[in-house]
Amino acid sequence: MDRTTRHAASARPSNAVARDSSVDAVRVGLLVVVFALHAMMVGVSLGPDGPVLENALEGRPWFAAVSWVVQIMPLFFIAGGFSSLHHWRSMRARGASSTDYVRARLERLVRPAIVLVAVVAAALVALSLAGLPAEMVATAGFRIGQPLWFLGVYLATSALVPLMVRAHERARVLTPVALLAGVVAVDVLRFSTGLDGIGFLNLLLVWLLVQQLGFHLADGALDRLAPSALWSIALGALALLAVLTATTPYSADMYENLNPPTVCLVVLGVAQLALFQLARPRIRAWVERADASRPISAVGERAMTVYLWHMPVLVGLAGALLVANAAFGLALPEPMSADWWATRPLWLSAAAAVVVAVTLVFARFERARRRAPELAAGAAPVSAPAPVRRRTVALDAVCGVAGVAVVLVTGFGPVQAAIALVLLTISLCGSARLGALLTRGATVVAGTTATARATATARTQRRSRRNGIAMASHAATTA
């Protein structure tokens, strides 16, 4: 390293956010896997009763084995935990509070969601008014809404990052052990009672636990392990997963273990973590050799936009295929047929091109706009006590999760979309700021009303005095 390079390195701020090219690269790779898998799930054909939109991979006996490879959500949350820990520590080192961190995450995640809900709801209403069958509109809304579970859970886990980092720093082993005990307890209750609804408690517990694995990755705990130890961890986790799925009620399909989440995803996440740690040096070397850091960064900055909009694009293209079939007789091969497989490369290429175009249009909403400091979105008054600020930002996070849950569970109908947009707007702007604006507005209205009343009273008094003077003058003249 020459003198100039050493000086530049020493001049970097010590509290800058740590970046790792292997983590950035794998996050982009995982996003590509999600897109490709969802694109392959799109099945468009004509049945005896008309057009059919279906999941082409659902119910295929071979997909359970494939799911062990393409179920990458655990590694997604591990990478998210890695980045979140470094981001929060960097902000904390600059004097930011936990509420500042949560507000920043809410703004980054909620803004593109608001645009998605508004555009999709308007488009579905327009299709209904145009005469599209209600059942088909509902199916389109359901398919578009399915991936939103990730946004809701990611909002929740991101809002809890400061708390979970504190737990990680104070009890590195006990924290994941306690979370694992909670995950197992939920699974046992679910299977013993037959109430699947209990399993949805693991929507938080499972992904918080997997996020903790990302904290350990970020802290360098795995850097001290030899490759042989990492291979043992990975193979041991996969063996345990095989035993769990073969001898217990857990499904061998890792996507069935996603809804609701089970301990199987945690075990799979441990295997993915160990394998990723083994591959990190090669991934870093590839990024440097291919000079891929810039495109990786470009995609990473738009990752949530890509994730949110890829499914509307796929559903829209599926509808376009049905229109082309009706208008021009375009063939719609049966899913899994030889003709269907032959058309997949063209389908994937066309879908990727449209996703890129749509991302370029909507990615601007993923970044916060510059605003005056006193009007920073969601900023609580400086004089507000810290507990009050924490409560308001907690309410903002709950509103964000609830807004996503509304359309995820009930669909994109006009009423549901309106409710979701109100909740998401509260989350984005901040309940504290909205409350301050409402209070200020009420004060202005009250002041205006009081001024108007005072003016009217003064006018009445002046009118009375003028009348009294006129009457006295008239009396004097008469006398």
CSV table of C-alpha atoms in Angstrom, one decimal:
chain,number,residue,atom,x,y,z
A,1,MET,CA,0.0,0.0,0.0
A,2,ASP,CA,1.5,3.3,-1.0
A,3,ARG,CA,1.5,6.5,1.1
A,4,THR,CA,-1.4,8.0,-0.8
A,5,THR,CA,-3.5,4.9,-0.3
A,6,ARG,CA,-2.6,4.7,3.4
A,7,HIS,CA,-3.6,8.4,3.9
A,8,ALA,CA,-6.9,7.9,2.1
A,9,ALA,CA,-7.7,4.9,4.2
A,10,SER,CA,-6.8,6.7,7.4
A,11,ALA,CA,-9.0,9.6,6.4
A,12,ARG,CA,-12.1,7.5,6.2
A,13,PRO,CA,-14.4,8.1,9.1
A,14,SER,CA,-14.3,5.3,11.6
A,15,ASN,CA,-18.1,5.2,11.9
A,16,ALA,CA,-18.8,4.7,8.2
A,17,VAL,CA,-21.2,1.9,7.4
A,18,ALA,CA,-19.2,-1.3,6.8
A,19,ARG,CA,-19.8,-2.8,3.4
A,20,ASP,CA,-19.0,-6.4,2.3
A,21,SER,CA,-19.0,-7.2,-1.4
A,22,SER,CA,-19.9,-10.8,-0.8
A,23,VAL,CA,-23.0,-9.8,1.2
A,24,ASP,CA,-24.1,-7.2,-1.3
A,25,ALA,CA,-23.6,-9.7,-4.2
A,26,VAL,CA,-25.5,-12.5,-2.5
A,27,ARG,CA,-28.4,-10.2,-1.8
A,28,VAL,CA,-28.7,-9.3,-5.5
A,29,GLY,CA,-28.3,-13.0,-6.4
A,30,LEU,CA,-31.1,-13.9,-4.0
A,31,LEU,CA,-33.4,-11.3,-5.5
A,32,VAL,CA,-32.8,-12.8,-9.0
A,33,VAL,CA,-33.7,-16.2,-7.6
A,34,VAL,CA,-36.9,-14.9,-6.1
A,35,PHE,CA,-37.8,-13.2,-9.5
A,36,ALA,CA,-37.0,-16.3,-11.5
A,37,LEU,CA,-38.9,-18.6,-9.2
A,38,HIS,CA,-42.0,-16.5,-9.2
A,39,ALA,CA,-41.8,-16.1,-12.9
A,40,MET,CA,-41.7,-19.9,-13.3
A,41,MET,CA,-44.8,-20.2,-11.0
A,42,VAL,CA,-46.9,-18.2,-13.5
A,43,GLY,CA,-49.2,-20.7,-15.4
A,44,VAL,CA,-51.5,-19.3,-18.0
A,45,SER,CA,-53.8,-21.6,-20.0
A,46,LEU,CA,-57.3,-22.1,-21.2
A,47,GLY,CA,-59.5,-24.6,-19.3
A,48,PRO,CA,-63.0,-25.9,-20.0
A,49,ASP,CA,-64.5,-22.9,-18.2
A,50,GLY,CA,-62.2,-20.2,-19.7
A,51,PRO,CA,-58.8,-18.7,-18.8
A,52,VAL,CA,-56.9,-20.2,-16.0
A,53,LEU,CA,-54.3,-18.4,-13.9
A,54,GLU,CA,-52.5,-20.9,-11.6
A,55,ASN,CA,-49.2,-21.6,-9.8
A,56,ALA,CA,-47.5,-23.9,-12.3
A,57,LEU,CA,-45.2,-25.4,-9.6
A,58,GLU,CA,-47.9,-26.1,-7.0
A,59,GLY,CA,-48.5,-29.8,-6.3
A,60,ARG,CA,-45.6,-31.0,-8.3
A,61,PRO,CA,-44.0,-34.0,-6.4
A,62,TRP,CA,-40.5,-33.1,-7.5
A,63,PHE,CA,-40.7,-29.5,-6.2
A,64,ALA,CA,-40.1,-30.5,-2.6
A,65,ALA,CA,-36.5,-31.5,-3.3
A,66,VAL,CA,-36.0,-28.4,-5.4
A,67,SER,CA,-37.3,-26.2,-2.6
A,68,TRP,CA,-34.3,-27.1,-0.5
A,69,VAL,CA,-32.2,-25.1,-3.0
A,70,VAL,CA,-34.5,-22.3,-4.1
A,71,GLN,CA,-36.0,-21.5,-0.6
A,72,ILE,CA,-33.5,-18.7,0.0
A,73,MET,CA,-35.5,-16.5,2.4
A,74,PRO,CA,-33.4,-17.5,5.5
A,75,LEU,CA,-30.2,-16.3,3.7
A,76,PHE,CA,-32.1,-13.1,2.7
A,77,PHE,CA,-32.8,-12.3,6.4
A,78,ILE,CA,-29.2,-13.3,7.4
A,79,ALA,CA,-27.9,-10.8,4.9
A,80,GLY,CA,-30.4,-8.3,6.1
A,81,GLY,CA,-29.2,-8.9,9.7
A,82,PHE,CA,-25.6,-8.4,8.7
A,83,SER,CA,-26.4,-5.0,7.0
A,84,SER,CA,-28.8,-3.9,9.8
A,85,LEU,CA,-26.2,-4.4,12.5
A,86,HIS,CA,-23.6,-2.3,10.7
A,87,HIS,CA,-26.1,0.4,9.8
A,88,TRP,CA,-27.4,0.8,13.3
A,89,ARG,CA,-23.9,0.8,14.9
A,90,SER,CA,-22.8,3.4,12.4
A,91,MET,CA,-25.8,5.7,13.2
A,92,ARG,CA,-25.3,5.1,16.9
A,93,ALA,CA,-21.7,6.1,16.7
A,94,ARG,CA,-22.7,9.4,15.1
A,95,GLY,CA,-25.1,10.1,18.0
A,96,ALA,CA,-28.3,8.9,16.5
A,97,SER,CA,-31.0,7.4,18.6
A,98,SER,CA,-32.9,4.2,18.1
A,99,THR,CA,-36.0,6.2,17.0
A,100,ASP,CA,-33.8,7.9,14.3
A,101,TYR,CA,-32.8,4.5,13.0
A,102,VAL,CA,-36.4,3.1,12.9
A,103,ARG,CA,-37.7,6.2,11.3
A,104,ALA,CA,-35.1,6.0,8.6
A,105,ARG,CA,-36.0,2.3,7.9
A,106,LEU,CA,-39.7,3.1,7.8
A,107,GLU,CA,-39.2,5.8,5.3
A,108,ARG,CA,-37.1,3.6,3.1
A,109,LEU,CA,-39.5,0.7,3.1
A,110,VAL,CA,-42.9,2.3,3.4
A,111,ARG,CA,-42.6,4.9,0.6
A,112,PRO,CA,-42.4,2.4,-2.3
A,113,ALA,CA,-45.2,0.4,-0.7
A,114,ILE,CA,-47.6,3.3,-0.7
A,115,VAL,CA,-47.0,3.8,-4.4
A,116,LEU,CA,-47.5,0.1,-5.1
A,117,VAL,CA,-50.8,-0.1,-3.2
A,118,ALA,CA,-52.2,3.1,-4.9
A,119,VAL,CA,-51.2,2.0,-8.4
A,120,VAL,CA,-52.3,-1.6,-8.1
A,121,ALA,CA,-55.6,-0.8,-6.5
A,122,ALA,CA,-56.4,1.8,-9.1
A,123,ALA,CA,-55.5,-0.6,-11.9
A,124,LEU,CA,-57.7,-3.4,-10.5
A,125,VAL,CA,-60.6,-1.0,-10.1
A,126,ALA,CA,-60.2,0.1,-13.7
A,127,LEU,CA,-60.2,-3.5,-14.8
A,128,SER,CA,-63.4,-4.2,-12.9
A,129,LEU,CA,-65.1,-1.2,-14.4
A,130,ALA,CA,-63.9,-2.4,-17.9
A,131,GLY,CA,-65.8,-5.6,-17.4
A,132,LEU,CA,-63.1,-8.1,-16.4
A,133,PRO,CA,-64.7,-10.9,-14.3
A,134,ALA,CA,-64.6,-10.2,-10.6
A,135,GLU,CA,-63.1,-13.7,-9.9
A,136,MET,CA,-60.2,-12.9,-12.3
A,137,VAL,CA,-59.6,-9.5,-10.7
A,138,ALA,CA,-59.6,-11.1,-7.2
A,139,THR,CA,-57.1,-13.8,-8.4
A,140,ALA,CA,-54.8,-11.1,-9.8
A,141,GLY,CA,-55.0,-9.1,-6.5
A,142,PHE,CA,-54.3,-12.2,-4.5
A,143,ARG,CA,-51.2,-13.2,-6.6
A,144,ILE,CA,-49.9,-9.6,-6.4
A,145,GLY,CA,-50.3,-9.5,-2.7
A,146,GLN,CA,-48.7,-12.8,-1.8
A,147,PRO,CA,-45.1,-11.6,-1.7
A,148,LEU,CA,-46.0,-8.7,0.5
A,149,TRP,CA,-45.6,-10.9,3.6
A,150,PHE,CA,-41.9,-10.3,3.3
A,151,LEU,CA,-42.4,-6.5,3.5
A,152,GLY,CA,-44.6,-6.7,6.6
A,153,VAL,CA,-42.2,-9.0,8.4
A,154,TYR,CA,-39.1,-7.0,7.2
A,155,LEU,CA,-40.7,-3.8,8.6
A,156,ALA,CA,-41.2,-5.5,11.9
A,157,THR,CA,-37.8,-7.0,12.2
A,158,SER,CA,-36.1,-3.8,11.1
A,159,ALA,CA,-38.0,-1.8,13.7
A,160,LEU,CA,-36.7,-4.2,16.4
A,161,VAL,CA,-33.1,-4.0,15.2
A,162,PRO,CA,-31.9,-1.6,18.0
A,163,LEU,CA,-33.5,-3.8,20.6
A,164,MET,CA,-32.2,-7.1,19.2
A,165,VAL,CA,-28.7,-5.7,18.7
A,166,ARG,CA,-28.7,-4.7,22.4
A,167,ALA,CA,-29.8,-8.3,23.3
A,168,HIS,CA,-27.1,-9.6,21.0
A,169,GLU,CA,-24.4,-7.5,22.6
A,170,ARG,CA,-25.5,-8.5,26.1
A,171,ALA,CA,-26.3,-12.2,25.5
A,172,ARG,CA,-24.9,-13.5,22.3
A,173,VAL,CA,-25.7,-17.1,23.0
A,174,LEU,CA,-28.8,-16.8,25.2
A,175,THR,CA,-30.7,-14.6,22.8
A,176,PRO,CA,-30.8,-17.0,19.9
A,177,VAL,CA,-31.4,-19.9,22.3
A,178,ALA,CA,-34.4,-18.2,23.8
A,179,LEU,CA,-35.8,-17.4,20.4
A,180,LEU,CA,-35.3,-21.0,19.3
A,181,ALA,CA,-37.1,-22.2,22.3
A,182,GLY,CA,-40.0,-19.9,21.4
A,183,VAL,CA,-40.1,-21.2,17.8
A,184,VAL,CA,-40.1,-24.8,18.9
A,185,ALA,CA,-42.8,-24.1,21.5
A,186,VAL,CA,-45.1,-22.5,18.8
A,187,ASP,CA,-44.6,-25.5,16.5
A,188,VAL,CA,-45.4,-27.9,19.3
A,189,LEU,CA,-48.6,-26.1,20.2
A,190,ARG,CA,-49.6,-25.8,16.6
A,191,PHE,CA,-49.2,-29.5,15.8
A,192,SER,CA,-50.6,-30.7,19.1
A,193,THR,CA,-53.7,-28.6,18.9
A,194,GLY,CA,-54.2,-28.6,15.1
A,195,LEU,CA,-54.7,-24.9,15.1
A,196,ASP,CA,-52.5,-23.6,12.3
A,197,GLY,CA,-53.2,-20.0,13.3
A,198,ILE,CA,-50.9,-20.4,16.3
A,199,GLY,CA,-48.1,-21.0,13.9
A,200,PHE,CA,-48.2,-17.4,12.6
A,201,LEU,CA,-46.6,-16.3,15.9
A,202,ASN,CA,-43.4,-17.6,14.2
A,203,LEU,CA,-43.7,-15.0,11.5
A,204,LEU,CA,-41.8,-12.8,14.1
A,205,LEU,CA,-39.9,-15.4,16.1
A,206,VAL,CA,-38.4,-17.3,13.2
A,207,TRP,CA,-37.2,-14.3,11.3
A,208,LEU,CA,-35.9,-12.5,14.4
A,209,LEU,CA,-33.9,-15.6,15.1
A,210,VAL,CA,-32.6,-15.8,11.5
A,211,GLN,CA,-31.7,-12.1,11.7
A,212,GLN,CA,-29.7,-12.9,14.8
A,213,LEU,CA,-27.6,-15.3,12.7
A,214,GLY,CA,-26.8,-12.3,10.5
A,215,PHE,CA,-25.6,-10.4,13.6
A,216,HIS,CA,-23.2,-13.2,14.3
A,217,LEU,CA,-22.0,-13.2,10.7
A,218,ALA,CA,-21.4,-9.4,11.0
A,219,ASP,CA,-19.5,-9.7,14.3
A,220,GLY,CA,-17.0,-12.1,12.7
A,221,ALA,CA,-18.0,-15.1,14.8
A,222,LEU,CA,-17.8,-17.4,11.7
A,223,ASP,CA,-14.5,-16.0,10.6
A,224,ARG,CA,-12.8,-17.9,13.4
A,225,LEU,CA,-14.2,-21.2,12.2
A,226,ALA,CA,-12.1,-23.5,10.1
A,227,PRO,CA,-13.6,-24.7,6.7
A,228,SER,CA,-13.9,-28.2,8.1
A,229,ALA,CA,-16.1,-26.9,11.0
A,230,LEU,CA,-18.3,-25.0,8.6
A,231,TRP,CA,-18.8,-28.0,6.4
A,232,SER,CA,-19.7,-30.0,9.5
A,233,ILE,CA,-22.3,-27.4,10.5
A,234,ALA,CA,-23.8,-27.3,7.0
A,235,LEU,CA,-24.0,-31.0,6.6
A,236,GLY,CA,-25.2,-31.5,10.1
A,237,ALA,CA,-28.0,-29.0,9.7
A,238,LEU,CA,-29.1,-30.6,6.4
A,239,ALA,CA,-29.1,-34.0,8.1
A,240,LEU,CA,-31.2,-32.7,10.9
A,241,LEU,CA,-33.6,-31.2,8.4
A,242,ALA,CA,-33.9,-34.5,6.6
A,243,VAL,CA,-34.7,-36.2,9.9
A,244,LEU,CA,-37.3,-33.6,10.9
A,245,THR,CA,-39.1,-33.8,7.5
A,246,ALA,CA,-39.0,-37.6,7.5
A,247,THR,CA,-40.1,-38.4,11.0
A,248,THR,CA,-42.2,-35.5,12.2
A,249,PRO,CA,-45.2,-33.5,10.8
A,250,TYR,CA,-42.9,-31.0,9.1
A,251,SER,CA,-43.3,-31.0,5.3
A,252,ALA,CA,-40.3,-31.7,3.1
A,253,ASP,CA,-41.4,-28.8,0.9
A,254,MET,CA,-39.6,-25.7,2.3
A,255,TYR,CA,-42.3,-23.4,0.8
A,256,GLU,CA,-45.0,-25.2,2.8
A,257,ASN,CA,-42.8,-24.5,5.9
A,258,LEU,CA,-43.0,-20.9,5.0
A,259,ASN,CA,-46.7,-20.4,5.7
A,260,PRO,CA,-46.6,-20.4,8.6
A,261,PRO,CA,-42.9,-20.5,9.3
A,262,THR,CA,-41.4,-23.4,11.2
A,263,VAL,CA,-38.2,-24.4,12.8
A,264,CYS,CA,-37.2,-26.1,9.5
A,265,LEU,CA,-36.5,-22.6,8.1
A,266,VAL,CA,-34.1,-21.9,11.0
A,267,VAL,CA,-32.3,-25.2,10.4
A,268,LEU,CA,-32.1,-24.5,6.7
A,269,GLY,CA,-30.8,-21.0,7.5
A,270,VAL,CA,-28.0,-22.4,9.6
A,271,ALA,CA,-26.9,-24.6,6.6
A,272,GLN,CA,-27.1,-21.6,4.3
A,273,LEU,CA,-25.1,-19.5,6.7
A,274,ALA,CA,-22.3,-22.0,6.9
A,275,LEU,CA,-22.2,-22.6,3.1
A,276,PHE,CA,-22.2,-18.8,2.5
A,277,GLN,CA,-19.3,-18.3,4.8
A,278,LEU,CA,-17.4,-20.9,2.9
A,279,ALA,CA,-18.2,-19.2,-0.4
A,280,ARG,CA,-17.5,-15.6,0.7
A,281,PRO,CA,-13.8,-15.5,-0.4
A,282,ARG,CA,-14.7,-16.7,-3.8
A,283,ILE,CA,-17.6,-14.3,-4.1
A,284,ARG,CA,-15.4,-11.3,-3.1
A,285,ALA,CA,-12.8,-12.4,-5.6
A,286,TRP,CA,-15.4,-12.7,-8.4
A,287,VAL,CA,-16.8,-9.2,-7.6
A,288,GLU,CA,-13.3,-7.7,-7.8
A,289,ARG,CA,-12.3,-9.7,-10.9
A,290,ALA,CA,-15.5,-8.8,-12.8
A,291,ASP,CA,-15.6,-5.2,-11.5
A,292,ALA,CA,-19.2,-5.9,-10.5
A,293,SER,CA,-19.4,-3.6,-7.5
A,294,ARG,CA,-21.1,-0.8,-9.3
A,295,PRO,CA,-24.0,-2.8,-10.9
A,296,ILE,CA,-24.4,-4.7,-7.7
A,297,SER,CA,-24.7,-1.4,-5.8
A,298,ALA,CA,-27.2,-0.1,-8.4
A,299,VAL,CA,-29.5,-3.1,-8.0
A,300,GLY,CA,-29.1,-3.1,-4.2
A,301,GLU,CA,-30.3,0.5,-4.0
A,302,ARG,CA,-33.4,-0.5,-5.9
A,303,ALA,CA,-33.9,-3.9,-4.3
A,304,MET,CA,-37.3,-3.2,-2.6
A,305,THR,CA,-38.7,-1.6,-5.7
A,306,VAL,CA,-37.7,-4.7,-7.7
A,307,TYR,CA,-39.2,-7.0,-5.1
A,308,LEU,CA,-42.5,-5.1,-4.8
A,309,TRP,CA,-43.1,-4.7,-8.5
A,310,HIS,CA,-41.9,-8.0,-10.0
A,311,MET,CA,-45.2,-9.7,-9.2
A,312,PRO,CA,-47.5,-7.0,-10.6
A,313,VAL,CA,-45.4,-7.2,-13.7
A,314,LEU,CA,-45.7,-11.0,-13.9
A,315,VAL,CA,-49.5,-10.8,-13.4
A,316,GLY,CA,-49.8,-8.1,-15.9
A,317,LEU,CA,-47.9,-10.1,-18.5
A,318,ALA,CA,-50.0,-13.1,-17.8
A,319,GLY,CA,-53.1,-11.0,-18.5
A,320,ALA,CA,-51.4,-9.7,-21.7
A,321,LEU,CA,-51.0,-13.4,-22.8
A,322,LEU,CA,-54.7,-14.0,-22.3
A,323,VAL,CA,-55.5,-10.9,-24.4
A,324,ALA,CA,-53.2,-12.0,-27.1
A,325,ASN,CA,-54.8,-15.4,-27.1
A,326,ALA,CA,-58.2,-13.9,-27.6
A,327,ALA,CA,-57.2,-11.3,-30.2
A,328,PHE,CA,-54.6,-13.2,-32.2
A,329,GLY,CA,-54.9,-16.8,-31.2
A,330,LEU,CA,-51.6,-16.9,-29.4
A,331,ALA,CA,-50.9,-20.4,-28.2
A,332,LEU,CA,-51.0,-21.0,-24.4
A,333,PRO,CA,-49.3,-24.3,-23.7
A,334,GLU,CA,-50.3,-26.3,-20.8
A,335,PRO,CA,-47.9,-25.8,-17.8
A,336,MET,CA,-45.2,-28.4,-17.6
A,337,SER,CA,-45.7,-29.5,-21.1
A,338,ALA,CA,-42.8,-29.6,-23.6
A,339,ASP,CA,-44.0,-26.5,-25.4
A,340,TRP,CA,-44.4,-24.7,-22.0
A,341,TRP,CA,-40.8,-25.4,-21.1
A,342,ALA,CA,-39.6,-24.4,-24.6
A,343,THR,CA,-41.2,-20.9,-24.1
A,344,ARG,CA,-39.7,-20.3,-20.6
A,345,PRO,CA,-36.5,-18.6,-21.8
A,346,LEU,CA,-38.5,-16.1,-23.8
A,347,TRP,CA,-40.9,-15.6,-21.0
A,348,LEU,CA,-38.1,-15.0,-18.4
A,349,SER,CA,-36.3,-12.6,-20.7
A,350,ALA,CA,-39.5,-10.6,-21.5
A,351,ALA,CA,-40.4,-10.5,-17.8
A,352,ALA,CA,-36.9,-9.3,-16.8
A,353,ALA,CA,-37.0,-6.6,-19.4
A,354,VAL,CA,-40.3,-5.2,-18.1
A,355,VAL,CA,-39.3,-5.4,-14.5
A,356,VAL,CA,-36.2,-3.4,-15.3
A,357,ALA,CA,-38.3,-0.8,-17.1
A,358,VAL,CA,-40.8,-0.6,-14.3
A,359,THR,CA,-38.0,-0.4,-11.7
A,360,LEU,CA,-36.5,2.6,-13.5
A,361,VAL,CA,-39.9,4.4,-13.2
A,362,PHE,CA,-40.7,3.7,-9.6
A,363,ALA,CA,-37.2,3.4,-8.0
A,364,ARG,CA,-37.3,7.2,-7.2
A,365,PHE,CA,-39.8,6.5,-4.4
A,366,GLU,CA,-37.4,4.2,-2.6
A,367,ARG,CA,-35.2,7.1,-1.6
A,368,ALA,CA,-36.1,9.9,0.8
A,369,ARG,CA,-36.3,13.4,-0.6
A,370,ARG,CA,-34.3,16.2,0.9
A,371,ARG,CA,-36.4,18.3,3.3
A,372,ALA,CA,-35.8,20.9,5.9
A,373,PRO,CA,-34.6,19.5,9.2
A,374,GLU,CA,-37.5,20.7,11.1
A,375,LEU,CA,-39.9,19.0,8.7
A,376,ALA,CA,-38.1,15.6,8.6
A,377,ALA,CA,-40.7,12.9,8.1
A,378,GLY,CA,-41.9,11.6,11.4
A,379,ALA,CA,-39.6,13.7,13.5
A,380,ALA,CA,-40.9,14.2,17.0
A,381,PRO,CA,-40.5,17.6,18.6
A,382,VAL,CA,-37.1,18.0,20.0
A,383,SER,CA,-38.6,18.8,23.4
A,384,ALA,CA,-40.5,15.5,23.5
A,385,PRO,CA,-39.1,13.1,26.1
A,386,ALA,CA,-37.3,10.0,24.7
A,387,PRO,CA,-40.0,7.6,26.0
A,388,VAL,CA,-42.7,9.6,24.1
A,389,ARG,CA,-40.6,9.5,20.9
A,390,ARG,CA,-40.1,5.7,21.3
A,391,ARG,CA,-43.8,5.2,21.7
A,392,THR,CA,-44.7,7.3,18.7
A,393,VAL,CA,-42.2,5.5,16.4
A,394,ALA,CA,-43.4,2.2,17.7
A,395,LEU,CA,-46.9,3.2,16.7
A,396,ASP,CA,-45.6,4.2,13.3
A,397,ALA,CA,-44.0,0.8,12.8
A,398,VAL,CA,-47.2,-1.0,13.9
A,399,CYS,CA,-49.2,1.2,11.4
A,400,GLY,CA,-46.7,0.2,8.6
A,401,VAL,CA,-47.0,-3.5,9.4
A,402,ALA,CA,-50.8,-3.2,9.7
A,403,GLY,CA,-51.1,-1.4,6.4
A,404,VAL,CA,-49.3,-4.2,4.6
A,405,ALA,CA,-51.3,-6.8,6.4
A,406,VAL,CA,-54.6,-5.3,5.2
A,407,VAL,CA,-53.9,-5.8,1.5
A,408,LEU,CA,-52.1,-9.1,2.2
A,409,VAL,CA,-55.1,-10.6,3.9
A,410,THR,CA,-58.1,-8.9,2.3
A,411,GLY,CA,-56.8,-7.8,-1.1
A,412,PHE,CA,-56.6,-4.6,-3.1
A,413,GLY,CA,-60.3,-3.6,-3.0
A,414,PRO,CA,-61.0,0.2,-2.9
A,415,VAL,CA,-61.9,0.2,0.8
A,416,GLN,CA,-59.1,-2.1,1.8
A,417,ALA,CA,-56.6,0.0,-0.2
A,418,ALA,CA,-57.8,3.2,1.3
A,419,ILE,CA,-57.4,1.8,4.8
A,420,ALA,CA,-53.9,0.5,3.9
A,421,LEU,CA,-52.9,3.8,2.5
A,422,VAL,CA,-54.0,5.7,5.6
A,423,LEU,CA,-52.0,3.4,7.8
A,424,LEU,CA,-49.0,3.5,5.5
A,425,THR,CA,-49.1,7.3,5.4
A,426,ILE,CA,-49.2,7.5,9.2
A,427,SER,CA,-46.1,5.2,9.2
A,428,LEU,CA,-44.3,7.2,6.6
A,429,CYS,CA,-45.0,10.7,7.9
A,430,GLY,CA,-45.0,9.8,11.6
A,431,SER,CA,-47.8,9.9,14.0
A,432,ALA,CA,-46.0,12.6,16.1
A,433,ARG,CA,-45.6,14.9,13.1
A,434,LEU,CA,-49.2,14.3,11.9
A,435,GLY,CA,-50.4,15.0,15.5
A,436,ALA,CA,-48.4,18.2,15.6
A,437,LEU,CA,-49.8,19.3,12.3
A,438,LEU,CA,-53.4,18.5,13.3
A,439,THR,CA,-52.8,20.4,16.6
A,440,ARG,CA,-51.4,23.3,14.7
A,441,GLY,CA,-54.3,23.3,12.3
A,442,ALA,CA,-56.8,23.1,15.1
A,443,THR,CA,-55.0,26.0,16.8
A,444,VAL,CA,-55.1,28.1,13.6
A,445,VAL,CA,-58.8,27.3,13.1
A,446,ALA,CA,-59.6,28.2,16.7
A,447,GLY,CA,-57.6,31.4,16.4
A,448,THR,CA,-59.3,32.3,13.2
A,449,THR,CA,-62.7,31.6,14.8
A,450,ALA,CA,-61.9,33.7,17.8
A,451,THR,CA,-60.6,36.6,15.6
A,452,ALA,CA,-63.8,36.4,13.6
A,453,ARG,CA,-65.9,36.5,16.7
A,454,ALA,CA,-64.0,39.4,18.2
A,455,THR,CA,-64.3,41.3,14.9
A,456,ALA,CA,-68.1,40.6,14.8
A,457,THR,CA,-68.4,41.7,18.4
A,458,ALA,CA,-66.5,44.9,17.8
A,459,ARG,CA,-68.6,45.7,14.7
A,460,THR,CA,-71.8,45.1,16.8
A,461,GLN,CA,-70.5,47.4,19.5
A,462,ARG,CA,-69.6,50.1,17.0
A,463,ARG,CA,-73.0,49.8,15.4
A,464,SER,CA,-74.7,50.0,18.8
A,465,ARG,CA,-72.7,53.2,19.7
A,466,ARG,CA,-73.6,54.8,16.3
A,467,ASN,CA,-77.3,53.9,16.9
A,468,GLY,CA,-77.2,55.3,20.4
A,469,ILE,CA,-75.6,58.6,19.2
A,470,ALA,CA,-78.1,58.9,16.4
A,471,MET,CA,-81.0,58.3,18.9
A,472,ALA,CA,-79.6,60.9,21.3
A,473,SER,CA,-79.2,63.4,18.5
A,474,HIS,CA,-82.7,62.8,17.3
A,475,ALA,CA,-84.1,63.2,20.8
A,476,ALA,CA,-82.1,66.5,21.3
A,477,THR,CA,-83.4,67.9,18.0
A,478,THR,CA,-87.0,67.0,18.8
A,479,ALA,CA,-86.7,68.6,22.2
